[in-house]
XYZ file of C-alpha atoms in Angstrom:
114
model
C 28.234 -16.255 -30.381
C 28.336 -13.142 -32.469
C 28.218 -9.622 -31.045
C 24.555 -9.070 -31.959
C 23.325 -12.197 -30.129
C 25.542 -11.375 -27.166
C 24.036 -7.855 -26.962
C 20.493 -9.241 -27.050
C 21.322 -11.765 -24.326
C 22.744 -9.017 -22.108
C 19.662 -6.827 -22.615
C 17.261 -9.681 -21.860
C 19.165 -10.631 -18.707
C 18.939 -7.008 -17.460
C 15.168 -6.792 -18.038
C 14.042 -8.130 -14.620
C 16.221 -5.541 -12.879
C 14.572 -2.725 -14.811
C 11.060 -4.011 -14.067
C 11.715 -4.457 -10.349
C 13.292 -1.016 -10.086
C 10.001 0.554 -11.182
C 7.817 -1.415 -8.761
C 8.977 0.227 -5.541
C 6.383 -0.430 -2.825
C 4.520 2.506 -1.307
C 4.797 3.077 2.426
C 1.975 4.720 4.407
C 2.489 6.367 7.806
C 0.445 8.338 10.376
C 0.520 11.604 8.398
C -1.163 9.987 5.395
C -4.488 9.600 7.225
C -7.140 12.054 8.473
C -9.438 9.663 10.345
C -10.071 5.968 10.884
C -12.881 3.622 11.825
C -12.965 -0.062 12.678
C -15.150 -2.255 10.498
C -15.813 -5.992 10.405
C -16.168 -7.849 7.127
C -16.374 -11.642 6.789
C -15.374 -12.030 10.432
C -12.163 -10.010 9.977
C -11.322 -6.722 11.691
C -10.390 -4.031 9.181
C -9.504 -0.372 9.556
C -11.033 2.056 7.071
C -8.973 5.244 6.838
C -9.646 8.567 5.158
C -6.574 9.731 3.251
C -4.850 13.098 3.711
C -3.264 15.070 0.883
C 0.010 13.135 1.254
C -1.911 9.849 1.355
C -3.784 10.732 -1.837
C -0.473 11.601 -3.478
C 0.889 8.161 -2.614
C -2.273 6.531 -3.929
C -1.706 8.204 -7.303
C 1.475 6.108 -7.553
C -0.624 2.976 -7.186
C -2.507 2.371 -10.396
C -4.125 -0.610 -12.066
C -0.739 -2.202 -12.767
C 0.078 -2.117 -9.042
C -2.553 -4.659 -8.003
C -0.813 -7.448 -6.115
C 2.008 -5.122 -5.040
C 3.107 -4.628 -1.435
C 1.882 -1.652 0.571
C 3.638 -0.997 3.892
C 1.895 0.690 6.806
C 3.324 1.552 10.204
C 0.965 3.262 12.619
C 1.031 3.291 16.435
C 3.747 0.656 16.486
C 1.666 -1.707 14.334
C 3.632 -2.653 11.239
C 1.767 -4.223 8.319
C 2.732 -5.355 4.846
C -0.475 -5.538 2.853
C -1.180 -6.691 -0.704
C -3.165 -4.333 -2.901
C -6.182 -6.402 -4.060
C -7.758 -3.775 -6.306
C -7.008 -0.222 -7.445
C -7.642 2.408 -4.781
C -10.374 4.865 -5.748
C -11.602 7.873 -3.815
C -10.182 9.208 -0.584
C -10.445 6.153 1.659
C -8.638 2.859 2.070
C -9.485 -0.355 3.921
C -6.539 -2.109 5.562
C -6.259 -5.335 7.467
C -7.045 -7.787 8.827
C -5.864 -6.739 12.288
C -6.402 -8.090 15.763
C -8.927 -6.047 17.783
C -6.151 -4.639 19.986
C -4.019 -3.559 17.000
C -7.053 -1.962 15.332
C -7.760 0.010 18.531
C -4.127 1.212 18.684
C -4.392 2.448 15.086
C -7.742 4.184 15.711
C -6.409 5.914 18.837
C -3.307 7.109 16.977
C -5.075 8.424 13.866
C -8.279 9.913 15.263
C -7.913 13.269 17.000
C -9.069 13.398 20.636
C -12.626 14.667 21.070
C-alpha cells in the first residue's frame, strides 16, 4: 500500500470518531424550566415544560440535524433519556411518557408553590 492510500485509510477510519464527538447529548435539569403541566396524549402521560433562559440556550444546540439524538433530563429524582422526535420550536417542550407518580414529582419540583 502506498503512502497516499494509507493516509486516506487512516482519515476514513477516524471519521466516525469526529462525527460522534460533535453529537454530544444535551442534558436538561431543574433550572432549565420555568413551569410545567401534565398532559395526556394517546393514553400516555406527558409533561409540558416552559423553558427558562438556560433551557432555551440548550435548545439552540439542538437543531434539525439533532432529531433522533438523546436528551437527558433529571428532575425530582426522575431520570429520563428521551429521543428528540422533531426540532424544538418556541419556549416549551413536551417530555415523556412518564408514570402518573413520576409526572407529579416533576410538576411539584418545577412549579413554584402558590
